[in-house]
CSV table of C-alpha atoms in Angstrom, one decimal:
chain,number,residue,atom,x,y,z
M,292,MET,CA,-137.0,-91.1,107.0
M,293,LEU,CA,-139.9,-93.1,108.4
M,294,LYS,CA,-143.1,-92.8,106.3
M,295,SER,CA,-146.0,-91.3,108.3
M,296,GLU,CA,-147.9,-94.6,107.8
M,297,THR,CA,-145.1,-96.7,109.1
M,298,ARG,CA,-144.6,-94.5,112.1
M,299,LYS,CA,-148.3,-94.6,112.9
M,300,LYS,CA,-148.5,-98.4,112.7
M,301,LEU,CA,-145.4,-98.7,114.8
M,302,LYS,CA,-146.6,-96.5,117.5
M,303,ARG,CA,-150.0,-98.3,117.6
M,304,TYR,CA,-148.4,-101.7,117.9
M,305,ILE,CA,-146.0,-100.6,120.6
M,306,GLU,CA,-148.8,-99.0,122.6
M,307,GLU,CA,-150.8,-102.3,122.2
M,308,LEU,CA,-147.9,-104.6,123.2
M,309,LYS,CA,-146.2,-102.6,125.9
M,310,THR,CA,-145.9,-103.9,129.5
M,311,ILE,CA,-148.0,-101.9,132.0
M,312,LYS,CA,-147.1,-103.9,135.1
M,313,THR,CA,-144.7,-106.7,136.1
M,314,GLU,CA,-144.7,-109.1,139.0
M,315,THR,CA,-141.6,-111.1,140.1
M,316,LEU,CA,-142.5,-114.8,140.5
M,317,GLN,CA,-140.9,-117.1,143.1
M,318,THR,CA,-141.4,-120.2,140.9
M,319,ASP,CA,-138.5,-122.1,139.6
M,320,PRO,CA,-137.5,-121.3,136.0
M,321,LYS,CA,-139.0,-123.8,133.5
M,322,PHE,CA,-137.5,-122.5,130.3
M,323,LEU,CA,-134.0,-121.4,131.1
M,324,THR,CA,-131.7,-123.7,133.1
M,325,VAL,CA,-128.0,-123.7,134.0
M,326,GLU,CA,-125.5,-126.5,134.2
M,327,SER,CA,-122.0,-126.2,135.8
M,328,THR,CA,-119.2,-128.2,134.3
M,329,LEU,CA,-115.5,-128.5,135.1
M,330,TYR,CA,-113.3,-128.3,132.1
M,331,TYR,CA,-109.8,-129.9,132.1
M,332,LEU,CA,-107.6,-128.0,129.6
M,333,ASN,CA,-104.7,-129.4,127.8
M,334,ASN,CA,-102.4,-126.8,129.4
M,335,GLY,CA,-103.1,-128.3,132.9
M,336,LYS,CA,-105.6,-125.7,134.1
M,337,THR,CA,-109.1,-126.5,135.2
M,338,ILE,CA,-111.9,-124.0,134.7
M,339,ILE,CA,-115.5,-124.1,135.8
M,340,ARG,CA,-118.0,-122.8,133.2
M,341,GLU,CA,-121.8,-122.6,133.4
M,342,GLN,CA,-123.9,-123.4,130.4
M,343,LEU,CA,-127.3,-121.9,129.7
M,344,LYS,CA,-129.9,-124.2,128.2
M,345,LYS,CA,-133.3,-123.4,126.8
M,346,GLN,CA,-136.0,-126.0,127.2
M,347,ASN,CA,-133.2,-128.4,128.1
M,348,GLN,CA,-131.7,-127.9,124.6
M,349,ASP,CA,-128.8,-125.9,123.3
M,350,GLY,CA,-131.2,-123.1,122.2
M,351,SER,CA,-130.1,-123.0,118.6
M,352,ALA,CA,-132.4,-120.8,116.5
M,353,SER,CA,-133.2,-119.7,112.9
M,354,ILE,CA,-133.8,-116.1,111.9
M,355,VAL,CA,-135.1,-114.8,108.6
M,356,LEU,CA,-135.1,-111.5,106.9
M,357,PRO,CA,-138.1,-111.6,104.5
M,358,VAL,CA,-138.1,-109.3,101.5
M,359,THR,CA,-141.5,-109.0,99.7
M,360,LYS,CA,-142.1,-108.8,96.0
M,361,ASN,CA,-142.3,-105.0,96.4
M,362,LYS,CA,-138.8,-105.0,98.0
M,363,LYS,CA,-140.1,-104.3,101.5
M,364,ILE,CA,-138.5,-105.9,104.5
M,365,LEU,CA,-140.9,-107.6,106.9
M,366,PHE,CA,-140.2,-106.9,110.6
M,367,VAL,CA,-142.0,-108.3,113.7
M,368,ILE,CA,-143.0,-106.3,116.7
M,369,GLU,CA,-143.1,-108.2,120.0
M,370,PRO,CA,-143.0,-107.7,123.8
M,371,ARG,CA,-139.3,-108.1,124.8
M,372,ILE,CA,-137.8,-108.1,128.3
M,373,GLY,CA,-134.6,-106.5,127.2
M,374,PRO,CA,-135.4,-103.0,125.8
M,375,LYS,CA,-136.6,-100.2,128.1
M,376,LYS,CA,-139.6,-99.6,125.9
M,377,THR,CA,-140.6,-103.3,126.6
M,378,VAL,CA,-141.5,-103.8,122.9
M,379,ALA,CA,-138.9,-104.5,120.1
M,380,VAL,CA,-138.8,-104.4,116.4
M,381,GLY,CA,-136.9,-107.4,115.1
M,382,LEU,CA,-136.9,-110.2,112.5
M,383,PRO,CA,-139.0,-113.4,112.6
M,384,ALA,CA,-137.0,-116.1,114.5
M,385,GLY,CA,-137.4,-119.1,116.7
M,386,TYR,CA,-135.9,-122.2,118.1
M,387,ILE,CA,-135.0,-125.1,116.0
M,388,GLU,CA,-137.1,-128.1,117.1
M,389,ASN,CA,-135.7,-131.6,117.7
M,390,ASN,CA,-134.5,-133.1,114.4
M,391,GLU,CA,-135.7,-130.1,112.5
M,392,LYS,CA,-133.5,-128.6,109.7
M,393,PRO,CA,-132.5,-125.0,110.3
M,394,LEU,CA,-134.1,-123.8,107.1
M,395,ASP,CA,-137.4,-125.6,108.0
M,396,ALA,CA,-137.4,-123.8,111.3
M,397,ALA,CA,-136.9,-120.5,109.5
M,398,ILE,CA,-139.8,-121.2,107.2
M,399,ARG,CA,-142.1,-122.4,110.0
M,400,GLU,CA,-141.3,-119.5,112.3
M,401,LEU,CA,-141.9,-117.0,109.6
M,402,GLU,CA,-145.3,-118.6,108.8
M,403,GLU,CA,-146.4,-118.9,112.4
M,404,GLU,CA,-145.4,-115.3,113.3
M,405,THR,CA,-146.6,-113.5,110.2
M,406,GLY,CA,-148.4,-115.8,107.8
M,407,TYR,CA,-145.9,-114.9,105.1
M,408,VAL,CA,-144.3,-117.4,102.8
M,409,CYS,CA,-141.1,-116.9,100.7
M,410,THR,CA,-140.3,-118.6,97.4
M,411,LYS,CA,-136.5,-118.6,97.8
M,412,TYR,CA,-134.1,-118.7,100.8
M,413,HIS,CA,-130.4,-117.9,101.0
M,414,LEU,CA,-128.2,-118.7,104.0
M,415,LEU,CA,-126.5,-115.4,105.0
M,416,ALA,CA,-124.6,-116.4,108.1
M,417,LYS,CA,-124.3,-118.9,110.9
M,418,TYR,CA,-122.8,-118.3,114.3
M,419,TYR,CA,-122.8,-118.9,118.0
M,420,GLN,CA,-124.9,-116.4,119.7
M,421,ASP,CA,-123.1,-116.3,123.1
M,422,PRO,CA,-120.4,-119.0,123.0
M,423,GLY,CA,-119.0,-118.2,126.4
M,424,ILE,CA,-122.2,-119.5,128.1
M,425,SER,CA,-124.1,-121.4,125.5
M,426,LYS,CA,-123.9,-123.9,122.6
M,427,ALA,CA,-126.7,-122.1,120.7
M,428,TYR,CA,-125.7,-122.1,117.0
M,429,ASN,CA,-128.0,-119.9,114.9
M,430,TYR,CA,-128.7,-119.8,111.2
M,431,ALA,CA,-129.7,-116.5,109.4
M,432,TYR,CA,-131.5,-116.6,106.1
M,433,LEU,CA,-132.7,-114.1,103.5
M,434,GLY,CA,-136.2,-115.0,102.3
M,435,LEU,CA,-137.2,-113.6,98.9
M,436,GLU,CA,-140.6,-112.8,97.3
M,437,ALA,CA,-142.3,-112.9,100.7
M,438,GLU,CA,-146.1,-112.9,100.3
M,439,ARG,CA,-148.8,-113.1,102.9
M,440,LEU,CA,-150.6,-116.3,102.1
M,441,LYS,CA,-151.7,-117.5,105.6
M,442,GLU,CA,-153.0,-116.4,109.0
M,443,GLN,CA,-150.7,-116.0,112.0
M,444,SER,CA,-150.6,-119.1,114.2
M,445,LEU,CA,-149.3,-118.0,117.6
M,446,ASP,CA,-149.1,-119.7,121.0
M,447,PRO,CA,-151.4,-118.2,123.6
M,448,THR,CA,-148.3,-116.7,125.2
M,449,GLU,CA,-147.2,-114.9,122.1
M,450,ALA,CA,-148.3,-111.5,120.8
M,451,VAL,CA,-146.7,-110.5,117.4
M,452,ARG,CA,-147.4,-107.7,115.0
M,453,PHE,CA,-145.7,-107.3,111.7
M,454,LEU,CA,-144.7,-104.3,109.6
M,455,GLU,CA,-143.3,-103.9,106.1
M,456,CYS,CA,-140.6,-101.2,105.6
M,457,ASP,CA,-138.2,-99.9,103.0
M,458,TYR,CA,-134.5,-100.5,103.6
M,459,ASP,CA,-134.0,-96.9,104.3
M,460,GLU,CA,-136.7,-97.0,106.9
M,461,ALA,CA,-135.0,-100.0,108.5
M,462,LEU,CA,-131.8,-98.0,108.9
M,463,GLU,CA,-133.9,-95.2,110.4
M,464,LEU,CA,-135.4,-97.7,112.8
M,465,ILE,CA,-131.9,-98.7,114.0
M,466,ARG,CA,-130.9,-95.0,114.3
M,467,LEU,CA,-134.1,-94.2,116.3
M,468,GLY,CA,-133.5,-97.1,118.7
M,469,TYR,CA,-136.4,-99.3,117.6
M,470,ILE,CA,-134.2,-102.1,116.2
M,471,GLU,CA,-131.8,-102.7,119.1
M,472,ASP,CA,-131.3,-106.5,118.5
M,473,LEU,CA,-127.8,-107.6,117.6
M,474,GLN,CA,-129.0,-110.3,115.3
M,475,ALA,CA,-131.4,-108.1,113.4
M,476,GLN,CA,-128.7,-105.4,112.9
M,477,PHE,CA,-126.2,-108.0,111.7
M,478,VAL,CA,-128.6,-109.8,109.3
M,479,LEU,CA,-129.7,-106.5,107.8
M,480,GLU,CA,-126.0,-105.8,107.0
M,481,LYS,CA,-125.4,-109.3,105.5
M,482,ALA,CA,-128.6,-109.1,103.4
M,483,LYS,CA,-127.7,-105.7,102.0
M,484,GLN,CA,-124.2,-106.9,101.2
M,485,TYR,CA,-125.4,-110.1,99.5
M,486,LEU,CA,-128.1,-108.4,97.4
M,487,SER,CA,-125.7,-105.7,96.2
M,488,LYS,CA,-123.2,-108.3,94.9
M,489,ARG,CA,-125.7,-110.4,92.9
M,490,ARG,CA,-125.2,-110.5,89.1
M,491,GLU,CA,-128.4,-108.4,88.9
M,492,PRO,CA,-128.1,-106.2,91.9
M,493,TYR,CA,-131.3,-106.1,93.8
M,494,GLU,CA,-132.3,-102.6,94.8
M,495,PHE,CA,-134.3,-102.3,97.9
V,225,MET,CA,-105.3,-117.1,102.7
V,226,LEU,CA,-103.9,-117.7,106.1
V,227,LYS,CA,-100.2,-117.0,106.3
V,228,SER,CA,-98.2,-120.1,107.4
V,229,GLU,CA,-97.0,-118.3,110.6
V,230,THR,CA,-100.6,-117.4,111.5
V,231,ARG,CA,-101.8,-120.9,111.0
V,232,LYS,CA,-98.9,-122.4,113.0
V,233,LYS,CA,-99.6,-120.0,116.0
V,234,LEU,CA,-103.3,-120.7,115.8
V,235,LYS,CA,-102.9,-124.4,115.8
V,236,ARG,CA,-100.4,-124.2,118.7
V,237,TYR,CA,-102.8,-122.0,120.8
V,238,ILE,CA,-105.8,-124.2,120.1
V,239,GLU,CA,-103.8,-127.3,121.1
V,240,GLU,CA,-102.7,-125.7,124.3
V,241,LEU,CA,-106.2,-124.4,125.3
V,242,LYS,CA,-108.4,-127.3,124.2
V,243,THR,CA,-110.5,-129.2,126.7
V,244,ILE,CA,-109.3,-132.8,127.2
V,245,LYS,CA,-112.0,-133.9,129.8
V,246,THR,CA,-115.1,-132.5,131.3
V,247,GLU,CA,-117.0,-133.3,134.5
V,248,THR,CA,-120.6,-132.2,135.2
V,249,LEU,CA,-120.9,-130.6,138.6
V,250,GLN,CA,-124.0,-130.9,140.8
V,251,THR,CA,-123.3,-127.5,142.5
V,252,ASP,CA,-125.7,-124.6,142.1
V,253,PRO,CA,-124.8,-122.1,139.5
V,254,LYS,CA,-123.0,-119.1,140.9
V,255,PHE,CA,-122.5,-117.0,137.8
V,256,LEU,CA,-125.7,-117.5,135.7
V,257,THR,CA,-129.1,-117.1,137.4
V,258,VAL,CA,-132.6,-116.9,136.2
V,259,GLU,CA,-135.6,-114.8,137.4
V,260,SER,CA,-139.3,-115.4,136.4
V,261,THR,CA,-141.5,-112.4,135.9
V,262,LEU,CA,-145.2,-112.0,134.9
V,263,TYR,CA,-145.7,-109.2,132.4
V,264,TYR,CA,-149.1,-107.6,132.1
V,265,LEU,CA,-149.4,-106.2,128.6
V,266,ASN,CA,-151.5,-103.3,127.5
V,267,ASN,CA,-153.6,-105.6,125.3
V,268,GLY,CA,-154.9,-107.5,128.3
V,269,LYS,CA,-152.6,-110.5,127.9
V,270,THR,CA,-150.3,-111.7,130.6
V,271,ILE,CA,-147.1,-113.5,129.7
V,272,ILE,CA,-144.4,-115.1,131.8
V,273,ARG,CA,-140.8,-114.4,130.7
V,274,GLU,CA,-137.5,-115.6,132.3
V,275,GLN,CA,-134.6,-113.3,132.6
V,276,LEU,CA,-131.0,-114.4,132.5
V,277,LYS,CA,-128.6,-112.6,134.8
V,278,LYS,CA,-124.8,-112.7,135.0
V,279,GLN,CA,-123.3,-112.2,138.5
V,280,ASN,CA,-126.7,-110.9,139.4
V,281,GLN,CA,-126.4,-108.1,136.9
V,282,ASP,CA,-127.8,-107.5,133.4
V,283,GLY,CA,-124.6,-108.9,131.9
V,284,SER,CA,-123.9,-105.8,129.6
V,285,ALA,CA,-120.5,-106.0,128.0
V,286,SER,CA,-118.0,-104.1,125.9
V,287,ILE,CA,-116.2,-105.6,122.9
V,288,VAL,CA,-113.3,-104.1,121.0
V,289,LEU,CA,-111.8,-104.7,117.6
V,290,PRO,CA,-108.2,-103.5,118.0
V,291,VAL,CA,-106.2,-102.5,114.9
V,292,THR,CA,-102.4,-102.1,115.3
V,293,LYS,CA,-100.2,-99.4,113.8
V,294,ASN,CA,-99.3,-102.0,111.1
V,295,LYS,CA,-103.0,-102.4,110.2
V,296,LYS,CA,-103.3,-105.9,111.8
V,297,ILE,CA,-106.4,-106.9,113.7
V,298,LEU,CA,-105.8,-108.3,117.2
V,299,PHE,CA,-107.8,-111.4,118.0
V,300,VAL,CA,-108.0,-113.4,121.3
V,301,ILE,CA,-108.0,-117.2,121.5
V,302,GLU,CA,-109.8,-118.7,124.5
V,303,PRO,CA,-111.5,-121.9,125.7
V,304,ARG,CA,-115.2,-121.6,124.9
V,305,ILE,CA,-118.0,-123.9,125.8
V,306,GLY,CA,-120.0,-123.2,122.7
V,307,PRO,CA,-117.8,-124.4,119.7
V,308,LYS,CA,-117.2,-128.1,119.1
V,309,LYS,CA,-113.4,-127.4,118.9
V,310,THR,CA,-113.7,-126.1,122.5
V,311,VAL,CA,-111.4,-123.1,121.7
V,312,ALA,CA,-112.6,-120.0,119.8
V,313,VAL,CA,-111.1,-117.0,118.0
V,314,GLY,CA,-112.8,-113.8,119.0
V,315,LEU,CA,-112.4,-110.2,120.0
V,316,PRO,CA,-111.3,-108.9,123.4
V,317,ALA,CA,-114.5,-108.3,125.5
V,318,GLY,CA,-115.8,-108.4,129.0
V,319,TYR,CA,-118.5,-107.4,131.3
V,320,ILE,CA,-119.0,-103.7,132.3
V,321,GLU,CA,-118.5,-103.4,136.0
V,322,ASN,CA,-120.7,-101.4,138.4
V,323,ASN,CA,-120.6,-97.7,137.5
V,324,GLU,CA,-118.0,-98.3,134.9
V,325,LYS,CA,-118.4,-96.5,131.5
V,326,PRO,CA,-118.7,-98.8,128.5
V,327,LEU,CA,-115.5,-97.4,126.9
V,328,ASP,CA,-113.6,-97.8,130.1
V,329,ALA,CA,-114.6,-101.4,130.2
V,330,ALA,CA,-113.4,-101.9,126.6
V,331,ILE,CA,-110.0,-100.3,127.4
V,332,ARG,CA,-109.7,-102.4,130.6
V,333,GLU,CA,-110.6,-105.7,129.1
V,334,LEU,CA,-108.3,-105.2,126.1
V,335,GLU,CA,-105.4,-104.4,128.5
V,336,GLU,CA,-106.1,-107.3,130.8
V,337,GLU,CA,-106.6,-109.9,128.1
V,338,THR,CA,-103.7,-108.8,125.8
V,339,GLY,CA,-101.6,-106.0,127.3
V,340,TYR,CA,-102.4,-103.9,124.2
V,341,VAL,CA,-103.3,-100.2,124.4
V,342,CYS,CA,-105.1,-98.1,121.7
V,343,THR,CA,-104.7,-94.4,121.2
V,344,LYS,CA,-108.2,-93.8,119.7
V,345,TYR,CA,-111.6,-95.5,120.0
V,346,HIS,CA,-114.7,-95.2,117.9
V,347,LEU,CA,-118.1,-96.6,118.9
V,348,LEU,CA,-119.2,-98.9,116.1
V,349,ALA,CA,-122.5,-100.3,117.4
V,350,LYS,CA,-124.6,-100.9,120.4
V,351,TYR,CA,-127.3,-103.6,120.8
V,352,TYR,CA,-129.1,-106.0,123.0
V,353,GLN,CA,-127.3,-109.4,122.7
V,354,ASP,CA,-130.4,-111.6,123.3
V,355,PRO,CA,-133.3,-109.3,124.2
V,356,GLY,CA,-135.9,-112.1,124.6
V,357,ILE,CA,-134.2,-113.4,127.7
V,358,SER,CA,-131.8,-110.7,128.9
V,359,LYS,CA,-131.3,-107.0,129.4
V,360,ALA,CA,-127.6,-107.3,128.4
V,361,TYR,CA,-126.8,-104.2,126.3
V,362,ASN,CA,-123.4,-104.3,124.6
V,363,TYR,CA,-121.1,-101.7,123.2
V,364,ALA,CA,-118.7,-102.4,120.3
V,365,TYR,CA,-115.7,-100.3,119.7
V,366,LEU,CA,-113.0,-100.0,117.1
V,367,GLY,CA,-109.6,-99.3,118.7
V,368,LEU,CA,-106.9,-97.7,116.6
V,369,GLU,CA,-103.1,-97.8,116.8
V,370,ALA,CA,-103.1,-100.7,119.2
V,371,GLU,CA,-99.7,-101.4,120.6
V,372,ARG,CA,-98.4,-103.9,123.2
V,373,LEU,CA,-97.3,-101.8,126.1
V,374,LYS,CA,-98.2,-104.1,129.1
V,375,GLU,CA,-98.3,-107.6,130.3
V,376,GLN,CA,-101.5,-109.7,130.3
V,377,SER,CA,-103.3,-109.6,133.6
V,378,LEU,CA,-105.7,-112.6,133.8
V,379,ASP,CA,-107.8,-114.1,136.5
V,380,PRO,CA,-106.5,-117.6,137.5
V,381,THR,CA,-109.6,-119.0,135.7
V,382,GLU,CA,-108.8,-117.3,132.4
V,383,ALA,CA,-106.4,-118.5,129.7
V,384,VAL,CA,-106.1,-116.2,126.8
V,385,ARG,CA,-103.7,-116.1,123.8
V,386,PHE,CA,-103.7,-113.4,121.2
V,387,LEU,CA,-102.9,-113.2,117.5
V,388,GLU,CA,-102.4,-110.4,115.0
V,389,CYS,CA,-104.0,-111.0,111.5
V,390,ASP,CA,-104.6,-109.2,108.2
V,391,TYR,CA,-108.2,-108.3,107.4
V,392,ASP,CA,-108.1,-111.0,104.6
V,393,GLU,CA,-106.9,-113.6,107.1
V,394,ALA,CA,-109.8,-112.6,109.4
V,395,LEU,CA,-112.3,-113.3,106.6
V,396,GLU,CA,-110.5,-116.6,106.0
V,397,LEU,CA,-110.8,-117.4,109.8
V,398,ILE,CA,-114.6,-116.9,109.5
V,399,ARG,CA,-114.7,-119.1,106.3
V,400,LEU,CA,-112.7,-121.8,108.0
V,401,GLY,CA,-114.9,-121.8,111.0
V,402,TYR,CA,-112.5,-120.4,113.5
V,403,ILE,CA,-114.4,-117.2,114.1
V,404,GLU,CA,-117.9,-118.4,114.8
V,405,ASP,CA,-119.0,-115.8,117.3
V,406,LEU,CA,-121.9,-113.5,116.2
V,407,GLN,CA,-120.5,-110.4,117.8
V,408,ALA,CA,-117.0,-110.9,116.3
V,409,GLN,CA,-118.5,-111.4,112.8
V,410,PHE,CA,-120.7,-108.3,113.2
V,411,VAL,CA,-118.0,-106.0,114.6
V,412,LEU,CA,-115.7,-107.0,111.8
V,413,GLU,CA,-118.3,-105.9,109.2
V,414,LYS,CA,-119.0,-102.6,111.0
V,415,ALA,CA,-115.3,-101.8,111.3
V,416,LYS,CA,-114.6,-102.5,107.6
V,417,GLN,CA,-117.6,-100.3,106.7
V,418,TYR,CA,-116.6,-97.5,109.0
V,419,LEU,CA,-112.9,-97.5,107.9
V,420,SER,CA,-113.8,-97.5,104.2
V,421,LYS,CA,-116.0,-94.4,104.6
V,422,ARG,CA,-113.4,-92.2,106.3
V,423,ARG,CA,-112.2,-89.2,104.5
V,424,GLU,CA,-108.9,-90.9,104.1
V,425,PRO,CA,-110.0,-94.5,103.7
V,426,TYR,CA,-108.0,-96.8,105.9
V,427,GLU,CA,-106.8,-99.8,104.0
V,428,PHE,CA,-106.3,-102.9,106.1
């Protein structure tokens, strides 16, 4: 069950960040671009495939599931173009910058989006996000002993709220359709699995 | 451990489907397109976001993890632009056509890509694949009692091989870096979880 306090905060943040109007622009895309390539296969076939790039890069990203000293999971709430409610609950994440290590990107994005800092990180999974159209290769981390030590540091085009939840509340957020993001759902599974197998199982 | 027969087939299929040469094309993309939209948020901010479309649609897809009567998992092997080895092991999947139900798309794609037919399906998960840039909402199914009853029916631009594996071999394929696709990794977890919780647990 969602605690009343969690539910109230969530509703407030969604109200604050929801889209009230949209306007289609005729300008050329600046962030997402597409390249066509002809692939000659070893079996003699040739196939055309289109590759999505983000800021002219592969679009590889790091994502982190932060768990606080009180065993709460830290989620971020952001405007998102995918979901019908125009606002989504997910995990801190962002693109890996040029020459940046994946773990450094995770640490940086967590700090920028929330001001939280973790003392330990564990790599939970790595994967291609959509390998049919993109070379984006993402790294998912568990961050332990998260604590709010800094202020958020957002781009002017970002609007991010954050929310601490119990693990059971997180499952309820999936069930209620607030956490609809594939990566957030997967990383939650992997974190639970990893923590339950530790020598001293870590109860959420 | 990978059985010697599985390893041999896998190597043969990868050799057959690998890319031996590529050629960047200057033609406009036909499959992937991008739209820019201005979003007016309730908090007074405006943000520009770009939306990826596939064939001018959202790009929603169905994916299926087929388990045969002998408790083998059926994987597909395809050329993929993401992975360095240019060929990936994954699950049968494809885009949901106009007015098609998600389950019908799963059944159709499984048949087209492999010729296999399942007797029962169970919805394992649904999620946005990349909600920051796309409205693609995907459905993941477990297919039971899969049996090869038909021939493959591929587009001329498709080249798909398939392979039956034990569950332990599937985990080994992840560990060895053959299954690098986020959705395949997630659906494998969800299937294992679902099958182990059934009244009569279903041993792979």
